Amino acid sequence: MIDQGPRDAGQARELAKARAALYRLLSRVFVAKPTEELLRGLKDKEMLDALAAYEVVFGPDFIAAAEEQQARELAVEYTRLFFGPGPHIAPFESVFVRGEGEDRPRLWGQATVEVANFYREAGLEMAEGVTPDHLSLEFEAMAALAQAEADKRVEGDAESAEQLLAMQDRFCREHLLRWVPALCREVDRSSESSFYRNMALLAQNQVRTQCGENDLIC
Amino acid sequence: MRTISRRDFIKLGVASAAVMAVESQLNPIAYAAEQLIEGGRSVNRTSGLPRSFLPSTCMQCPAGCGIIGYVEESHLVKIGGNTKNLSNQGTLCARGQAGINAVYDPERLLKPLKRVGARGDGRESGAWEEIEWDQAMEEVTGALTSLKSEGGSRKLVFLTEDRFEDDLGTRFTHAFGSPNAIGSLSVFGSNKAVANQITWGADGDMPDVANSKFILVFGANPLESNPQYVGMARRFINGLSSNQAKVVVFDVRLTNTSMMSNQLHYVNPGTMGLLILTMANVIMQEGLFKRSFIEKWTNITPEELAGNLTQYTPERAEAETGVEAAVIRATATEFATTEPATTFTDATLSSHISGVQNERAAMLLSIITGNIDLRGGLCLPRKFDLVEPEPAPPVPAPSALSNPPQFPLASQQVGVGTFKQIKDLVEPVGVLITHGVNPVYSNPDGGMVEDVLRDETLIPYHVAITPFFTETAEYADIILPETTYLEDYNIEVRSSPELVPMVGLRQPVIQPLKETRSFYDIATELATKVGGGMEKYFDFSSVDEYLAARISRIDGLTQIGGLDYLKQHGAWYDPRSRPDYGAYQKAGFNTPSGKIEVKSQQLAEVGAPILPTYQPLTFMGQLSERDMVLTIYDTALQTDAYTANCMWLSEILHDNPVWINPKTAEEMGIEDGDTVKLTRPSNVGEAKERSVTTTAYLTEGIHPKVVAMANGVGHTAFGRIAQAETIPYKEPPKVLRDPNTELVWWSERGIYKGKGVNPKPIVPISLDPVGGGEAWNDMVVTVAKL
Ligand code: SF4
């Protein structure tokens, strides 16, 4: 049964907050190797339960492993997966998506330019020296918009909040949805680590949810 | 489709927030949510002030990237990338963003200065007096007019800045009646240009790295320094990431590029030419060459070429280059059997006495494998031609300075030797104008350049046109404070790494600061005041008329508004055009034979080897145990003499300790951080200075017989940031107090502290006999602990 929307303003606010937090987490996971704190946090009971709702399940090996060792191994895995040397998955939209007039996807190609233009339109400002269409940055943009939406809901400015929600939907549909599923497949294929496979799955599920491909029910 | 309950989702959010709350090392990707507004208006995050933005072109290095200047209340607050510039497509390097530091440099010259003390005295010495523009122009006009009236027009020497397409300086010089408008390319690497020109009729190349499957790099470093820097680095990374190209680097140093490559092989210094020709030999012997291409498009037969190359056996190469014969064979084979593949070189390979030969050898690899001007291969450069507005001044007959007779093939001029020629009285000088250049810092044997500039019998009058008080401006008689590139107009064309020609505009993103004037205004006013016929070449109603004339033959652009379009968008290229690979098949190559001249009659005429040949460096066999080869490398943070007074850049790169291999250091008893002295042996060339002192930095990232220092630091003028001085000038001559200059924390010398040292003055002038470019990388030094 398709459910028509949040029951009340309070829930809409909580949902926006939740989205902001989840996007921030996803942004963090793909920006650098995990820290011990991050791993410990993910193994928290509440977190594991919450993830299970998205069918993201960590095995007992992952949960039992000592974080210090695990962080070291995942640092190597992060670099191998996303930097190389050798075949790797460059986590940029423009590596996955071919722009109009491009014969094949081009890093810092048309997709990058479109993402940069979206940020400018949305009034989001990038730090110097970052690449607009890096997976982390796209999630960070979603987090910023979701947070702004939550703030507006707190202020009671429902109209601005709805606009900000619409911007999230649009950015997700026009960008993240175009490539996160493909990235998720690649990670699944290339990584032995349940950490990155699960995080990619989480990313994919959330992107689908934002775009209305998954159902949020009461 | 999956379902998830809102309650669970909120729980996930809460748990995520909890993780992020304890996550101590949150990487500051620093995505700042600007005040969110609709409709594409930009506002300041803190003040809420509206911002305007204007596109222009970066000049912090020769690449000419597209920029956008963000301005709040007439103040430039940020420089971003212009996505409409095909070369950089919105990316900028640190130098581009630090352009703000150049405009608001507290030590910028804001009023004309006249020397009242001795030549060469520093700014704070009391040797300088501020004067009004009227007086300054009158004095310069006086010097030029009297030169002209004595019939000495040809005694004007104008040193132009190649970083800016300084065509207006050339126009001025020719209009005045002098041929001596001399560029600085030969200081930075004209040997490559000459080699390319002789071989395939274009003065450059453009490896199509984004589409290549195998990139063979000889000493080049596109990820840190390249004439198309950001645009080329972008395409290089592109080739690596989305095309999974294999990259093999041969170098003497671990560069950023070699760190991203599949293999790095150290090569004994000065032997790269041998290594390359050996690979060519392997390809010919193994029959891996493209016969049809060689037969149709070169002026040599495969048999003749193969016969000539047999002398370069992998075993000989292993002994001389230090690269295993097996590696040479395997690399050559993989290069020849992977399609498409390209070689990649820049000025480093050709900064040798045999530079032209080295570059021609590298081209040979792409030629015999047929990887010429095809997708993913070594391509010809593509560039728009600009128009010299009518009436164009006639070009005066060449002089020994403008076209030194011993370098007939060096059409790019041989400015690196100009000061030596002046010293040797080859041609007399009446007035010297230096525009933007800083030869005291940039040239080899800078001490000799200083001596010449100090000598009033050699240089009777010196006008420096510059925004900054540089090492060279110190030797001026009068300094005209020019605008920076951010307050000035020009049309900028470069060979585009995207292989589609593009044109960019430089326009003022802010109004000229205080009393500074653009070069256009200075040149036009001087031409008008000097008169005598030269004024008619500067009779433009405005700078717009001049600029519009420059682009008047770029058809697609003029149809959509020409200059107005550029003012709005900053750059133009035909959006429908695609790289026209293989255009030579219709028109042939722009060489006497219409083919690629593997055998060069032009070289025969100047007595140089007609085929690509390895010429061992004479000194290589004679290196003693303690002799090392010095290489001076460029970084992505400083551009030679031009950027060190930018706070944001010098904060990162201000020192240049010398790289030494730990094995070598151990033999010499040198430890990390020791103070060491680099001295040129007395039998290696002539230069006034013989030694520099710096700190040792031990690293495996360098060949054991090579030492390396970064270029771009170690200034003795230019400003307190460049000179790492925290102490304000005594009696500050109207120098603003500035929070940046108070923050110079690296004044004290120590590891990674101190202002570094410029090693170039100890390098003798040593020119490739064909290319006329400096052989920077043939420099021998001994290293000793102090
Ligand atoms: S590479 Fe950097 S310094 Fe050079 S033009 Fe581009 S942004 Fe400017």
Tab-separated table of N, CA and C in Angstrom, chain B residues 686-736:
chain	number	residue	atom	x	y	z
B	686	GLU	N	80.803	28.181	-17.339
B	686	GLU	CA	81.144	29.451	-16.723
B	686	GLU	C	79.877	30.095	-16.191
B	687	ALA	N	79.892	30.484	-14.946
B	687	ALA	CA	78.808	31.306	-14.408
B	687	ALA	C	79.412	32.047	-13.241
B	688	LYS	N	78.849	33.215	-12.973
B	688	LYS	CA	79.468	34.041	-11.936
B	688	LYS	C	79.428	33.335	-10.579
B	689	GLU	N	78.252	32.822	-10.232
B	689	GLU	CA	78.134	32.144	-8.938
B	689	GLU	C	78.571	30.692	-9.100
B	690	ARG	N	79.200	30.165	-8.048
B	690	ARG	CA	79.627	28.769	-8.162
B	690	ARG	C	78.913	27.835	-7.214
B	691	SER	N	78.371	28.363	-6.120
B	691	SER	CA	77.788	27.420	-5.166
B	691	SER	C	76.537	27.972	-4.492
B	692	VAL	N	75.719	27.056	-4.028
B	692	VAL	CA	74.562	27.414	-3.196
B	692	VAL	C	74.566	26.522	-1.958
B	693	THR	N	73.997	27.042	-0.897
B	693	THR	CA	73.933	26.297	0.349
B	693	THR	C	72.478	26.023	0.688
B	694	THR	N	72.215	24.796	1.072
B	694	THR	CA	70.832	24.446	1.415
B	694	THR	C	70.851	23.301	2.432
B	695	THR	N	69.662	22.714	2.656
B	695	THR	CA	69.546	21.636	3.629
B	695	THR	C	69.400	20.314	2.896
B	696	ALA	N	69.919	19.234	3.484
B	696	ALA	CA	69.792	17.926	2.843
B	696	ALA	C	68.469	17.277	3.217
B	697	TYR	N	67.809	16.717	2.230
B	697	TYR	CA	66.577	15.959	2.455
B	697	TYR	C	66.824	14.571	1.869
B	698	LEU	N	66.939	13.572	2.727
B	698	LEU	CA	67.277	12.235	2.244
B	698	LEU	C	66.009	11.488	1.853
B	699	THR	N	66.025	10.937	0.644
B	699	THR	CA	64.847	10.204	0.164
B	699	THR	C	65.240	9.155	-0.860
B	700	GLU	N	64.566	8.022	-0.775
B	700	GLU	CA	64.773	6.974	-1.787
B	700	GLU	C	64.199	7.415	-3.121
B	701	GLY	N	63.442	8.507	-3.090
B	701	GLY	CA	62.756	8.947	-4.304
B	701	GLY	C	63.653	9.630	-5.307
B	702	ILE	N	64.934	9.350	-5.269
B	702	ILE	CA	65.821	9.966	-6.253
B	702	ILE	C	66.962	9.024	-6.615
B	703	HIS	N	67.365	9.099	-7.885
B	703	HIS	CA	68.472	8.305	-8.399
B	703	HIS	C	69.744	8.625	-7.591
B	704	PRO	N	70.565	7.616	-7.295
B	704	PRO	CA	71.740	7.855	-6.446
B	704	PRO	C	72.760	8.857	-7.010
B	705	LYS	N	72.743	9.078	-8.320
B	705	LYS	CA	73.727	10.025	-8.869
B	705	LYS	C	73.107	11.409	-9.146
B	706	VAL	N	71.886	11.611	-8.679
B	706	VAL	CA	71.194	12.870	-8.973
B	706	VAL	C	70.815	13.560	-7.673
B	707	VAL	N	70.886	14.867	-7.658
B	707	VAL	CA	70.292	15.644	-6.571
B	707	VAL	C	69.263	16.583	-7.192
B	708	ALA	N	68.234	16.926	-6.415
B	708	ALA	CA	67.148	17.716	-7.005
B	708	ALA	C	66.716	18.830	-6.066
B	709	MET	N	66.373	19.956	-6.659
B	709	MET	CA	65.839	21.074	-5.882
B	709	MET	C	64.621	21.652	-6.591
B	710	ALA	N	63.666	22.135	-5.800
B	710	ALA	CA	62.459	22.723	-6.386
B	710	ALA	C	62.740	24.132	-6.883
B	711	ASN	N	62.056	24.488	-7.952
B	711	ASN	CA	62.167	25.822	-8.522
B	711	ASN	C	61.093	26.729	-7.902
B	712	GLY	N	61.335	28.028	-7.921
B	712	GLY	CA	60.273	28.974	-7.579
B	712	GLY	C	60.381	29.637	-6.231
B	713	VAL	N	61.402	29.292	-5.448
B	713	VAL	CA	61.545	29.930	-4.142
B	713	VAL	C	62.939	30.571	-4.053
B	714	GLY	N	63.296	31.078	-2.876
B	714	GLY	CA	64.635	31.632	-2.688
B	714	GLY	C	64.807	33.008	-3.301
B	715	HIS	N	63.830	33.872	-3.116
B	715	HIS	CA	63.924	35.205	-3.712
B	715	HIS	C	64.787	36.146	-2.886
B	716	THR	N	65.411	37.094	-3.586
B	716	THR	CA	66.174	38.129	-2.887
B	716	THR	C	65.483	39.485	-3.039
B	717	ALA	N	64.368	39.497	-3.758
B	717	ALA	CA	63.531	40.699	-3.854
B	717	ALA	C	62.112	40.172	-4.021
B	718	PHE	N	61.162	41.036	-4.344
B	718	PHE	CA	59.798	40.601	-4.647
B	718	PHE	C	58.873	40.880	-3.465
B	719	GLY	N	59.323	40.689	-2.226
B	719	GLY	CA	58.424	40.984	-1.118
B	719	GLY	C	58.709	40.117	0.081
B	720	ARG	N	58.081	40.486	1.172
B	720	ARG	CA	58.429	39.830	2.424
B	720	ARG	C	57.980	38.370	2.480
B	721	ILE	N	56.898	38.056	1.804
B	721	ILE	CA	56.459	36.659	1.827
B	721	ILE	C	57.438	35.811	1.028
B	722	ALA	N	57.774	36.292	-0.184
B	722	ALA	CA	58.733	35.564	-1.017
B	722	ALA	C	60.092	35.469	-0.334
B	723	GLN	N	60.425	36.481	0.439
B	723	GLN	CA	61.747	36.503	1.070
B	723	GLN	C	61.708	35.994	2.501
B	724	ALA	N	60.554	35.547	2.935
B	724	ALA	CA	60.397	34.988	4.280
B	724	ALA	C	60.896	35.945	5.357
B	725	GLU	N	60.456	37.173	5.261
B	725	GLU	CA	60.848	38.140	6.279
B	725	GLU	C	59.631	38.554	7.085
B	726	THR	N	59.756	38.474	8.391
B	726	THR	CA	58.638	38.946	9.202
B	726	THR	C	58.855	40.393	9.617
B	727	ILE	N	60.125	40.800	9.619
B	727	ILE	CA	60.420	42.156	10.076
B	727	ILE	C	59.916	43.144	9.028
B	728	PRO	N	59.138	44.102	9.425
B	728	PRO	CA	58.684	45.072	8.434
B	728	PRO	C	59.862	45.895	7.935
B	729	TYR	N	59.722	46.413	6.754
B	729	TYR	CA	60.741	47.303	6.241
B	729	TYR	C	60.956	48.444	7.224
B	730	LYS	N	62.198	48.851	7.322
B	730	LYS	CA	62.439	50.075	8.091
B	730	LYS	C	61.765	51.203	7.335
B	731	GLU	N	61.220	52.121	8.073
B	731	GLU	CA	60.545	53.253	7.441
B	731	GLU	C	59.680	52.768	6.288
B	732	PRO	N	58.684	52.006	6.560
B	732	PRO	CA	57.970	51.385	5.433
B	732	PRO	C	57.613	52.425	4.364
B	733	PRO	N	58.112	52.235	3.131
B	733	PRO	CA	57.786	53.203	2.097
B	733	PRO	C	56.345	52.995	1.645
B	734	LYS	N	55.456	53.427	2.440
B	734	LYS	CA	54.019	53.306	2.160
B	734	LYS	C	53.598	51.853	1.925
B	735	VAL	N	54.318	50.946	2.525
B	735	VAL	CA	53.896	49.560	2.433
B	735	VAL	C	52.798	49.355	3.464
B	736	LEU	N	51.716	48.779	3.013
B	736	LEU	CA	50.618	48.568	3.944
B	736	LEU	C	51.022	47.528	4.981
